[in-house]
PDB file of C-alpha atoms in Angstrom:
ATOM      1  CA  MET X 146    -151.510 -60.795 178.796  1.00  0.00           C
ATOM      2  CA  ILE X 147    -151.476 -61.337 175.048  1.00  0.00           C
ATOM      3  CA  CYS X 148    -150.139 -64.238 173.015  1.00  0.00           C
ATOM      4  CA  LEU X 149    -146.545 -63.855 171.787  1.00  0.00           C
ATOM      5  CA  VAL X 150    -147.464 -65.363 168.427  1.00  0.00           C
ATOM      6  CA  CYS X 151    -150.853 -63.967 167.374  1.00  0.00           C
ATOM      7  CA  GLY X 152    -151.468 -61.154 169.850  1.00  0.00           C
ATOM      8  CA  GLY X 153    -154.711 -62.730 171.033  1.00  0.00           C
ATOM      9  CA  ALA X 154    -155.807 -63.028 174.644  1.00  0.00           C
ATOM     10  CA  THR X 155    -154.220 -65.690 176.819  1.00  0.00           C
ATOM     11  CA  GLU X 156    -155.687 -67.578 179.757  1.00  0.00           C
ATOM     12  CA  SER X 157    -154.447 -66.794 183.250  1.00  0.00           C
ATOM     13  CA  GLY X 158    -151.940 -69.446 184.352  1.00  0.00           C
ATOM     14  CA  ALA X 159    -152.056 -71.393 181.075  1.00  0.00           C
ATOM     15  CA  TYR X 160    -148.847 -71.742 179.042  1.00  0.00           C
ATOM     16  CA  GLY X 161    -147.122 -69.213 181.272  1.00  0.00           C
ATOM     17  CA  GLY X 162    -149.608 -66.567 180.121  1.00  0.00           C
ATOM     18  CA  ARG X 163    -147.568 -66.253 176.907  1.00  0.00           C
ATOM     19  CA  LEU X 164    -149.521 -68.370 174.413  1.00  0.00           C
ATOM     20  CA  CYS X 165    -153.187 -68.605 173.580  1.00  0.00           C
ATOM     21  CA  ARG X 166    -154.691 -72.091 173.508  1.00  0.00           C
ATOM     22  CA  THR X 167    -154.710 -72.206 169.688  1.00  0.00           C
ATOM     23  CA  CYS X 168    -151.038 -71.252 169.271  1.00  0.00           C
ATOM     24  CA  ALA X 169    -149.997 -73.594 172.087  1.00  0.00           C
ATOM     25  CA  GLY X 170    -151.916 -76.391 170.355  1.00  0.00           C
ATOM     26  CA  ALA X 171    -149.756 -75.939 167.245  1.00  0.00           C
ATOM     27  CA  VAL X 172    -146.572 -76.825 169.182  1.00  0.00           C
ATOM     28  CA  PRO X 173    -147.625 -79.463 171.752  1.00  0.00           C
ATOM     29  CA  PRO X 174    -144.728 -80.849 173.843  1.00  0.00           C
ATOM     30  CA  CYS X 175    -143.734 -84.339 172.732  1.00  0.00           C
ATOM     31  CA  GLU X 176    -143.802 -87.288 175.121  1.00  0.00           C
ATOM     32  CA  GLY X 177    -141.273 -86.973 177.942  1.00  0.00           C
ATOM     33  CA  LEU X 178    -140.471 -83.314 177.264  1.00  0.00           C
ATOM     34  CA  ILE X 179    -140.469 -80.961 180.265  1.00  0.00           C
ATOM     35  CA  PRO X 180    -139.696 -77.213 180.448  1.00  0.00           C
ATOM     36  CA  ASP X 181    -136.152 -77.752 181.742  1.00  0.00           C
ATOM     37  CA  HIS X 182    -135.271 -79.654 178.566  1.00  0.00           C
ATOM     38  CA  ILE X 183    -135.266 -76.564 176.331  1.00  0.00           C
ATOM     39  CA  ARG X 184    -133.083 -73.560 177.040  1.00  0.00           C
ATOM     40  CA  SER X 185    -131.040 -70.863 175.355  1.00  0.00           C
ATOM     41  CA  THR X 186    -127.461 -70.292 176.443  1.00  0.00           C
ATOM     42  CA  VAL X 187    -127.595 -66.617 175.408  1.00  0.00           C
ATOM     43  CA  THR X 188    -129.337 -63.788 177.236  1.00  0.00           C
ATOM     44  CA  MET X 189    -132.591 -62.221 176.094  1.00  0.00           C
ATOM     45  CA  THR X 190    -130.735 -58.994 175.237  1.00  0.00           C
ATOM     46  CA  ASP X 191    -128.468 -60.888 172.826  1.00  0.00           C
ATOM     47  CA  GLY X 192    -131.377 -62.449 170.960  1.00  0.00           C
ATOM     48  CA  GLU X 193    -132.468 -61.237 167.525  1.00  0.00           C
ATOM     49  CA  ALA X 194    -135.236 -63.833 167.264  1.00  0.00           C
ATOM     50  CA  TRP X 195    -137.032 -66.240 169.587  1.00  0.00           C
ATOM     51  CA  LEU X 196    -138.121 -69.846 169.686  1.00  0.00           C
ATOM     52  CA  VAL X 197    -141.232 -70.409 171.806  1.00  0.00           C
ATOM     53  CA  ASP X 198    -141.966 -73.899 173.100  1.00  0.00           C
ATOM     54  CA  GLY X 199    -145.316 -75.493 173.895  1.00  0.00           C
ATOM     55  CA  PHE X 200    -144.971 -74.554 177.566  1.00  0.00           C
ATOM     56  CA  GLY X 201    -145.004 -70.859 176.585  1.00  0.00           C
ATOM     57  CA  SER X 202    -141.311 -70.245 177.310  1.00  0.00           C
ATOM     58  CA  PRO X 203    -139.367 -67.993 174.872  1.00  0.00           C
ATOM     59  CA  HIS X 204    -135.731 -68.805 174.077  1.00  0.00           C
ATOM     60  CA  ALA X 205    -133.421 -66.169 172.611  1.00  0.00           C
ATOM     61  CA  VAL X 206    -131.693 -66.893 169.289  1.00  0.00           C
ATOM     62  CA  PRO X 207    -128.528 -64.994 168.251  1.00  0.00           C
ATOM     63  CA  PRO X 208    -127.695 -64.243 164.562  1.00  0.00           C
ATOM     64  CA  LYS X 209    -126.009 -67.663 164.281  1.00  0.00           C
ATOM     65  CA  ALA X 210    -127.168 -70.551 166.440  1.00  0.00           C
ATOM     66  CA  THR X 211    -126.748 -74.310 166.619  1.00  0.00           C
ATOM     67  CA  LEU X 212    -129.733 -76.259 167.940  1.00  0.00           C
ATOM     68  CA  GLY X 213    -129.530 -79.740 169.416  1.00  0.00           C
ATOM     69  CA  ARG X 214    -128.704 -81.876 172.445  1.00  0.00           C
ATOM     70  CA  ASN X 215    -125.151 -80.550 172.615  1.00  0.00           C
ATOM     71  CA  HIS X 216    -124.809 -78.478 175.787  1.00  0.00           C
ATOM     72  CA  GLU X 217    -122.299 -76.276 173.925  1.00  0.00           C
ATOM     73  CA  GLY X 218    -124.913 -75.049 171.428  1.00  0.00           C
ATOM     74  CA  GLU X 219    -126.815 -71.777 171.585  1.00  0.00           C
ATOM     75  CA  VAL X 220    -130.198 -73.489 171.955  1.00  0.00           C
ATOM     76  CA  VAL X 221    -130.162 -76.794 173.850  1.00  0.00           C
ATOM     77  CA  VAL X 222    -133.043 -79.214 173.236  1.00  0.00           C
ATOM     78  CA  LEU X 223    -132.775 -82.344 175.386  1.00  0.00           C
ATOM     79  CA  ALA X 224    -135.073 -84.810 173.649  1.00  0.00           C
ATOM     80  CA  SER X 225    -134.314 -88.302 172.356  1.00  0.00           C
ATOM     81  CA  SER X 226    -135.587 -87.459 168.851  1.00  0.00           C
ATOM     82  CA  VAL X 227    -133.186 -84.501 168.589  1.00  0.00           C
ATOM     83  CA  SER X 228    -129.612 -85.070 167.405  1.00  0.00           C
ATOM     84  CA  ARG X 229    -126.597 -83.718 169.258  1.00  0.00           C
ATOM     85  CA  GLU X 230    -126.082 -81.075 166.555  1.00  0.00           C
ATOM     86  CA  HIS X 231    -129.452 -81.038 164.836  1.00  0.00           C
ATOM     87  CA  ALA X 232    -129.873 -77.771 162.936  1.00  0.00           C
ATOM     88  CA  GLU X 233    -128.366 -74.346 162.402  1.00  0.00           C
ATOM     89  CA  LEU X 234    -130.149 -70.985 162.252  1.00  0.00           C
ATOM     90  CA  ARG X 235    -128.561 -67.967 160.565  1.00  0.00           C
ATOM     91  CA  HIS X 236    -129.553 -64.367 159.913  1.00  0.00           C
ATOM     92  CA  VAL X 237    -128.203 -63.621 156.422  1.00  0.00           C
ATOM     93  CA  ASP X 238    -128.884 -60.523 154.307  1.00  0.00           C
ATOM     94  CA  GLY X 239    -131.917 -59.561 156.357  1.00  0.00           C
ATOM     95  CA  ALA X 240    -133.519 -63.016 156.273  1.00  0.00           C
ATOM     96  CA  TRP X 241    -133.437 -66.020 158.587  1.00  0.00           C
ATOM     97  CA  GLN X 242    -132.438 -69.425 157.287  1.00  0.00           C
ATOM     98  CA  VAL X 243    -132.398 -72.914 158.781  1.00  0.00           C
ATOM     99  CA  ARG X 244    -130.174 -75.810 157.737  1.00  0.00           C
ATOM    100  CA  ASP X 245    -130.444 -79.396 158.906  1.00  0.00           C
ATOM    101  CA  LEU X 246    -127.060 -80.704 160.087  1.00  0.00           C
ATOM    102  CA  GLY X 247    -127.600 -84.313 159.068  1.00  0.00           C
ATOM    103  CA  SER X 248    -129.960 -85.070 161.922  1.00  0.00           C
ATOM    104  CA  ARG X 249    -131.442 -88.532 162.393  1.00  0.00           C
ATOM    105  CA  ASN X 250    -135.093 -87.413 162.498  1.00  0.00           C
ATOM    106  CA  GLY X 251    -135.056 -84.336 160.297  1.00  0.00           C
ATOM    107  CA  THR X 252    -135.835 -80.624 160.552  1.00  0.00           C
ATOM    108  CA  PHE X 253    -139.186 -79.265 159.343  1.00  0.00           C
ATOM    109  CA  VAL X 254    -140.585 -75.795 158.611  1.00  0.00           C
ATOM    110  CA  ASP X 255    -144.396 -75.653 158.645  1.00  0.00           C
ATOM    111  CA  GLY X 256    -144.493 -79.398 158.002  1.00  0.00           C
ATOM    112  CA  ALA X 257    -142.041 -79.468 155.064  1.00  0.00           C
ATOM    113  CA  ARG X 258    -138.739 -81.287 155.581  1.00  0.00           C
ATOM    114  CA  CYS X 259    -135.664 -79.104 155.089  1.00  0.00           C
ATOM    115  CA  GLN X 260    -133.329 -79.907 152.215  1.00  0.00           C
ATOM    116  CA  GLY X 261    -130.296 -77.617 152.237  1.00  0.00           C
ATOM    117  CA  ARG X 262    -130.799 -74.075 153.481  1.00  0.00           C
ATOM    118  CA  VAL X 263    -134.437 -73.063 153.850  1.00  0.00           C
ATOM    119  CA  VAL X 264    -135.895 -69.607 154.507  1.00  0.00           C
ATOM    120  CA  LEU X 265    -137.452 -69.463 157.965  1.00  0.00           C
ATOM    121  CA  PRO X 266    -140.312 -66.922 158.048  1.00  0.00           C
ATOM    122  CA  THR X 267    -141.427 -65.329 161.279  1.00  0.00           C
ATOM    123  CA  ARG X 268    -144.421 -67.070 162.885  1.00  0.00           C
ATOM    124  CA  SER X 269    -143.503 -70.383 161.302  1.00  0.00           C
ATOM    125  CA  VAL X 270    -143.394 -73.692 163.185  1.00  0.00           C
ATOM    126  CA  LEU X 271    -139.901 -75.155 163.342  1.00  0.00           C
ATOM    127  CA  LYS X 272    -139.791 -78.830 164.243  1.00  0.00           C
ATOM    128  CA  LEU X 273    -136.652 -80.681 165.353  1.00  0.00           C
ATOM    129  CA  GLY X 274    -137.463 -84.385 165.386  1.00  0.00           C
ATOM    130  CA  ASP X 275    -140.561 -84.518 167.587  1.00  0.00           C
ATOM    131  CA  VAL X 276    -140.034 -81.091 169.210  1.00  0.00           C
ATOM    132  CA  ALA X 277    -142.115 -78.260 167.716  1.00  0.00           C
ATOM    133  CA  LEU X 278    -141.337 -74.573 168.354  1.00  0.00           C
ATOM    134  CA  TRP X 279    -142.709 -71.263 167.140  1.00  0.00           C
ATOM    135  CA  PHE X 280    -140.093 -69.087 165.403  1.00  0.00           C
ATOM    136  CA  LEU X 281    -140.617 -65.371 165.979  1.00  0.00           C
ATOM    137  CA  VAL X 282    -138.672 -62.348 164.752  1.00  0.00           C
ATOM    138  CA  GLU X 283    -141.217 -59.750 165.863  1.00  0.00           C
ATOM    139  CA  PRO X 284    -143.289 -61.196 168.723  1.00  0.00           C
ATOM    140  CA  ALA X 285    -146.530 -59.520 169.724  1.00  0.00           C
ATOM    141  CA  HIS X 286    -144.797 -58.166 172.842  1.00  0.00           C
ATOM    142  CA  ALA X 287    -141.281 -58.172 174.263  1.00  0.00           C
ATOM    143  CA  PRO X 288    -140.455 -61.652 175.607  1.00  0.00           C
ATOM    144  CA  GLU X 289    -139.438 -61.996 179.229  1.00  0.00           C
ATOM    145  CA  GLU X 290    -137.293 -64.658 180.855  1.00  0.00           C
ATOM    146  CA  PRO X 291    -139.134 -68.016 180.744  1.00  0.00           C
ATOM    147  CA  LEU X 292    -140.969 -69.279 183.794  1.00  0.00           C
ATOM    148  CA  SER X 293    -139.473 -72.169 185.705  1.00  0.00           C
ATOM    149  CA  MET X 294    -141.235 -75.490 186.099  1.00  0.00           C
ATOM    150  CA  ALA X 295    -141.681 -74.811 189.794  1.00  0.00           C
ATOM    151  CA  THR X 296    -143.650 -71.638 189.124  1.00  0.00           C
ATOM    152  CA  GLY X 297    -146.005 -73.315 186.737  1.00  0.00           C
ATOM    153  CA  ALA X 298    -144.663 -72.980 183.199  1.00  0.00           C
ATOM    154  CA  ALA X 299    -146.320 -76.301 182.408  1.00  0.00           C
ATOM    155  CA  GLY X 300    -149.468 -75.559 184.345  1.00  0.00           C
ATOM    156  CA  GLY X 301    -148.344 -77.262 187.555  1.00  0.00           C
ATOM    157  CA  LEU X 302    -145.441 -78.132 189.803  1.00  0.00           C
ATOM    158  CA  VAL X 303    -142.858 -80.549 188.421  1.00  0.00           C
ATOM    159  CA  ARG X 304    -140.127 -82.056 190.573  1.00  0.00           C
ATOM    160  CA  PHE X 305    -137.187 -84.356 189.991  1.00  0.00           C
ATOM    161  CA  ALA X 306    -137.081 -87.561 192.038  1.00  0.00           C
ATOM    162  CA  MET X 307    -134.202 -90.015 192.571  1.00  0.00           C
ATOM    163  CA  THR X 308    -133.415 -93.131 194.564  1.00  0.00           C
ATOM    164  CA  HIS X 309    -129.865 -94.105 195.479  1.00  0.00           C
ATOM    165  CA  ALA X 310    -128.379 -96.420 198.101  1.00  0.00           C
ATOM    166  CA  GLY X 311    -131.690 -96.793 199.944  1.00  0.00           C
ATOM    167  CA  VAL X 312    -132.408 -93.057 199.989  1.00  0.00           C
ATOM    168  CA  GLU X 313    -135.288 -91.371 198.150  1.00  0.00           C
ATOM    169  CA  MET X 314    -134.696 -87.762 197.111  1.00  0.00           C
ATOM    170  CA  CYS X 315    -136.800 -84.981 195.594  1.00  0.00           C
ATOM    171  CA  VAL X 316    -135.437 -81.709 194.200  1.00  0.00           C
ATOM    172  CA  VAL X 317    -137.762 -78.752 194.789  1.00  0.00           C
ATOM    173  CA  GLY X 318    -137.309 -75.182 193.569  1.00  0.00           C
ATOM    174  CA  ALA X 319    -136.940 -72.886 190.552  1.00  0.00           C
ATOM    175  CA  SER X 320    -135.133 -74.217 187.498  1.00  0.00           C
ATOM    176  CA  ILE X 321    -133.630 -70.916 186.318  1.00  0.00           C
ATOM    177  CA  GLY X 322    -131.890 -67.885 187.747  1.00  0.00           C
ATOM    178  CA  GLY X 323    -129.764 -67.574 190.863  1.00  0.00           C
ATOM    179  CA  THR X 324    -132.196 -69.011 193.375  1.00  0.00           C
ATOM    180  CA  GLY X 325    -131.619 -71.850 195.762  1.00  0.00           C
ATOM    181  CA  GLY X 326    -133.994 -74.640 196.623  1.00  0.00           C
ATOM    182  CA  ALA X 327    -134.523 -77.678 198.764  1.00  0.00           C
ATOM    183  CA  LEU X 328    -133.496 -81.311 198.680  1.00  0.00           C
ATOM    184  CA  LEU X 329    -136.047 -83.593 200.334  1.00  0.00           C
ATOM    185  CA  SER X 330    -134.863 -87.023 201.469  1.00  0.00           C
ATOM    186  CA  ARG X 331    -136.060 -90.084 203.338  1.00  0.00           C
ATOM    187  CA  ALA X 332    -135.090 -93.723 203.720  1.00  0.00           C
ATOM    188  CA  THR X 333    -136.817 -95.925 201.144  1.00  0.00           C
ATOM    189  CA  GLY X 334    -140.212 -96.917 202.513  1.00  0.00           C
ATOM    190  CA  ALA X 335    -140.304 -94.211 205.204  1.00  0.00           C
ATOM    191  CA  GLN X 336    -143.239 -91.791 205.406  1.00  0.00           C
ATOM    192  CA  ALA X 337    -141.676 -88.542 206.620  1.00  0.00           C
ATOM    193  CA  TRP X 338    -139.381 -86.381 204.496  1.00  0.00           C
ATOM    194  CA  SER X 339    -136.412 -84.405 205.784  1.00  0.00           C
ATOM    195  CA  GLU X 340    -135.672 -81.101 204.092  1.00  0.00           C
ATOM    196  CA  ARG X 341    -132.246 -79.600 203.452  1.00  0.00           C
ATOM    197  CA  ALA X 342    -131.899 -76.118 201.960  1.00  0.00           C
ATOM    198  CA  LEU X 343    -129.366 -75.831 199.148  1.00  0.00           C
ATOM    199  CA  PRO X 344    -127.635 -72.540 198.215  1.00  0.00           C
ATOM    200  CA  PRO X 345    -128.071 -71.306 194.618  1.00  0.00           C
ATOM    201  CA  LEU X 346    -124.899 -72.809 193.133  1.00  0.00           C
ATOM    202  CA  GLU X 347    -125.314 -76.262 194.656  1.00  0.00           C
ATOM    203  CA  PHE X 348    -129.035 -76.344 193.884  1.00  0.00           C
ATOM    204  CA  GLN X 349    -128.714 -75.247 190.271  1.00  0.00           C
ATOM    205  CA  LEU X 350    -125.904 -77.782 189.730  1.00  0.00           C
ATOM    206  CA  LEU X 351    -128.114 -80.595 191.031  1.00  0.00           C
ATOM    207  CA  ARG X 352    -131.115 -79.392 189.023  1.00  0.00           C
ATOM    208  CA  THR X 353    -129.052 -79.201 185.807  1.00  0.00           C
ATOM    209  CA  LEU X 354    -127.712 -82.727 186.275  1.00  0.00           C
ATOM    210  CA  CYS X 355    -131.229 -84.022 187.019  1.00  0.00           C
ATOM    211  CA  SER X 356    -132.615 -82.455 183.842  1.00  0.00           C
ATOM    212  CA  SER X 357    -129.852 -83.912 181.690  1.00  0.00           C
ATOM    213  CA  ALA X 358    -130.171 -87.367 183.291  1.00  0.00           C
ATOM    214  CA  HIS X 359    -133.927 -87.439 182.717  1.00  0.00           C
ATOM    215  CA  ALA X 360    -133.553 -86.316 179.104  1.00  0.00           C
ATOM    216  CA  GLU X 361    -131.096 -89.131 178.364  1.00  0.00           C
ATOM    217  CA  ALA X 362    -132.859 -91.816 180.406  1.00  0.00           C
ATOM    218  CA  ASP X 363    -133.040 -94.147 177.401  1.00  0.00           C
ATOM    219  CA  SER X 364    -129.329 -93.902 176.644  1.00  0.00           C
ATOM    220  CA  LEU X 365    -127.244 -97.047 177.105  1.00  0.00           C
ATOM    221  CA  ALA X 366    -124.184 -95.009 178.108  1.00  0.00           C
ATOM    222  CA  THR X 367    -122.895 -95.511 181.641  1.00  0.00           C
ATOM    223  CA  ALA X 368    -122.451 -91.761 182.098  1.00  0.00           C
ATOM    224  CA  ARG X 369    -125.828 -90.793 180.639  1.00  0.00           C
ATOM    225  CA  GLY X 370    -126.708 -87.164 181.127  1.00  0.00           C
ATOM    226  CA  CYS X 371    -123.089 -86.067 181.578  1.00  0.00           C
ATOM    227  CA  VAL X 372    -122.769 -82.249 181.481  1.00  0.00           C
ATOM    228  CA  ALA X 373    -119.446 -80.702 180.492  1.00  0.00           C
ATOM    229  CA  THR X 374    -117.548 -78.865 183.227  1.00  0.00           C
ATOM    230  CA  LYS X 375    -116.981 -75.789 181.072  1.00  0.00           C
ATOM    231  CA  GLN X 376    -120.698 -75.667 180.296  1.00  0.00           C
ATOM    232  CA  LEU X 377    -121.460 -75.669 184.019  1.00  0.00           C
ATOM    233  CA  ALA X 378    -118.929 -72.862 184.493  1.00  0.00           C
ATOM    234  CA  ARG X 379    -120.922 -70.746 182.043  1.00  0.00           C
ATOM    235  CA  GLU X 380    -124.431 -71.623 183.214  1.00  0.00           C
ATOM    236  CA  LEU X 381    -124.262 -71.840 187.012  1.00  0.00           C
ATOM    237  CA  PRO X 382    -125.105 -68.526 188.746  1.00  0.00           C
ATOM    238  CA  PHE X 383    -121.559 -67.567 189.742  1.00  0.00           C
ATOM    239  CA  GLN X 384    -121.142 -63.952 190.795  1.00  0.00           C
ATOM    240  CA  SER X 385    -118.084 -63.618 188.573  1.00  0.00           C
ATOM    241  CA  LYS X 386    -118.346 -63.877 184.796  1.00  0.00           C
ATOM    242  CA  TYR X 387    -114.837 -65.327 184.850  1.00  0.00           C
ATOM    243  CA  ALA X 388    -115.820 -68.525 186.662  1.00  0.00           C
ATOM    244  CA  ASN X 389    -113.778 -71.525 185.560  1.00  0.00           C
ATOM    245  CA  GLU X 390    -113.633 -75.288 185.948  1.00  0.00           C
ATOM    246  CA  GLU X 391    -111.999 -75.042 189.384  1.00  0.00           C
ATOM    247  CA  ASN X 392    -114.980 -72.996 190.587  1.00  0.00           C
ATOM    248  CA  VAL X 393    -117.265 -75.781 189.351  1.00  0.00           C
ATOM    249  CA  ARG X 394    -115.199 -78.409 191.195  1.00  0.00           C
ATOM    250  CA  GLN X 395    -115.609 -76.435 194.423  1.00  0.00           C
ATOM    251  CA  VAL X 396    -119.397 -76.437 194.004  1.00  0.00           C
ATOM    252  CA  VAL X 397    -119.298 -80.166 193.247  1.00  0.00           C
ATOM    253  CA  ARG X 398    -117.379 -80.813 196.484  1.00  0.00           C
ATOM    254  CA  ARG X 399    -119.928 -78.880 198.529  1.00  0.00           C
ATOM    255  CA  LEU X 400    -122.869 -80.662 196.897  1.00  0.00           C
ATOM    256  CA  ARG X 401    -121.219 -84.036 197.419  1.00  0.00           C
ATOM    257  CA  GLY X 402    -120.843 -83.171 201.085  1.00  0.00           C
ATOM    258  CA  ALA X 403    -124.563 -82.399 201.357  1.00  0.00           C
ATOM    259  CA  LEU X 404    -125.479 -85.639 199.571  1.00  0.00           C
ATOM    260  CA  THR X 405    -123.153 -87.661 201.793  1.00  0.00           C
ATOM    261  CA  GLU X 406    -124.828 -86.255 204.904  1.00  0.00           C
ATOM    262  CA  ILE X 407    -128.208 -87.645 203.791  1.00  0.00           C
ATOM    263  CA  GLY X 408    -126.714 -91.030 202.875  1.00  0.00           C
ATOM    264  CA  ALA X 409    -126.471 -90.562 199.100  1.00  0.00           C
ATOM    265  CA  ASP X 410    -122.702 -90.776 198.844  1.00  0.00           C
ATOM    266  CA  GLY X 411    -121.523 -91.666 195.326  1.00  0.00           C
ATOM    267  CA  ILE X 412    -124.532 -90.392 193.416  1.00  0.00           C
ATOM    268  CA  LEU X 413    -122.640 -87.444 191.874  1.00  0.00           C
ATOM    269  CA  SER X 414    -120.075 -88.984 189.513  1.00  0.00           C
ATOM    270  CA  VAL X 415    -117.429 -87.601 187.190  1.00  0.00           C
ATOM    271  CA  VAL X 416    -116.007 -88.484 183.803  1.00  0.00           C
ATOM    272  CA  PRO X 417    -112.413 -87.198 184.120  1.00  0.00           C
ATOM    273  CA  GLY X 418    -111.682 -84.439 181.661  1.00  0.00           C
ATOM    274  CA  ARG X 419    -115.308 -84.256 180.532  1.00  0.00           C
ATOM    275  CA  GLY X 420    -117.939 -83.457 183.148  1.00  0.00           C
ATOM    276  CA  TYR X 421    -120.385 -84.673 185.792  1.00  0.00           C
ATOM    277  CA  TYR X 422    -123.479 -86.885 185.906  1.00  0.00           C
ATOM    278  CA  LEU X 423    -125.841 -88.574 188.363  1.00  0.00           C
ATOM    279  CA  ALA X 424    -125.305 -92.301 188.864  1.00  0.00           C
ATOM    280  CA  CYS X 425    -129.003 -93.091 189.232  1.00  0.00           C
ATOM    281  CA  ALA X 426    -132.273 -92.892 187.345  1.00  0.00           C
ATOM    282  CA  VAL X 427    -134.133 -89.573 187.530  1.00  0.00           C
ATOM    283  CA  THR X 428    -137.914 -89.327 187.159  1.00  0.00           C
ATOM    284  CA  VAL X 429    -140.276 -86.372 186.955  1.00  0.00           C
ATOM    285  CA  SER X 430    -143.294 -86.027 189.188  1.00  0.00           C
ATOM    286  CA  GLY X 431    -145.988 -83.389 189.444  1.00  0.00           C
ATOM    287  CA  ALA X 432    -146.955 -84.297 192.998  1.00  0.00           C
ATOM    288  CA  ASN X 433    -145.784 -82.651 196.174  1.00  0.00           C
ATOM    289  CA  PRO X 434    -144.310 -85.436 198.325  1.00  0.00           C
ATOM    290  CA  ARG X 435    -144.800 -83.611 201.599  1.00  0.00           C
TER     291      ARG X 435
END
């Protein structure tokens, strides 16, 4: 394959096969960032430009997009240095512009801090706080859906791990699309793991909550990592495009049932009228526990 940015040759298995080593080196992931922490909420076909992260994953950008930690934005970046509503991209009169939205840590284009609206050229490096991304209008080849962590977007397997009420858990499977996965569990201190298959909706709900909890691990909020119910209705792989909050609640009930059966009752919590979160710390590991 060839690099999305420069068109040069890429290395097999490195950076998802989408970036050469030089272009990847220009946007290295900041500390604590994992592939699940950056995503676009629009489809590739709706994108008129792309942001490419240091893992090699492309994220579609529509003609007007808000970037930040807000799950309601078009491009979600879950990093502590990124503000909830960090920056705005717009396609105006044939040119792309970026505007900082009063972020705490600033927005930068090729190293220069943005003051007001700034022209954003293709193949420039856009930096939100500590998170650097390539901005592309005409990539060297048509971007495809980003690889998941489980298939090696970061060069290896990455899994979410949790401990709650004397039970250790590990979430294993793809981070995107309509696929299911597995929930491994064992009593704290035990050697052998038990495996429970999770259907696509339940698995992707758990994976989404894990990603958000890990991204906000340093938050002092009780409900850190809370994801809005209406956001889950849009992002979970429901068969109907008209899925609503009641559909999400049904998935939550099924997942809670599965967690209760392995002894992790109470881990999936709710903020009434807002959304859901995991009532435990979530860590990321690259090792296979089995």
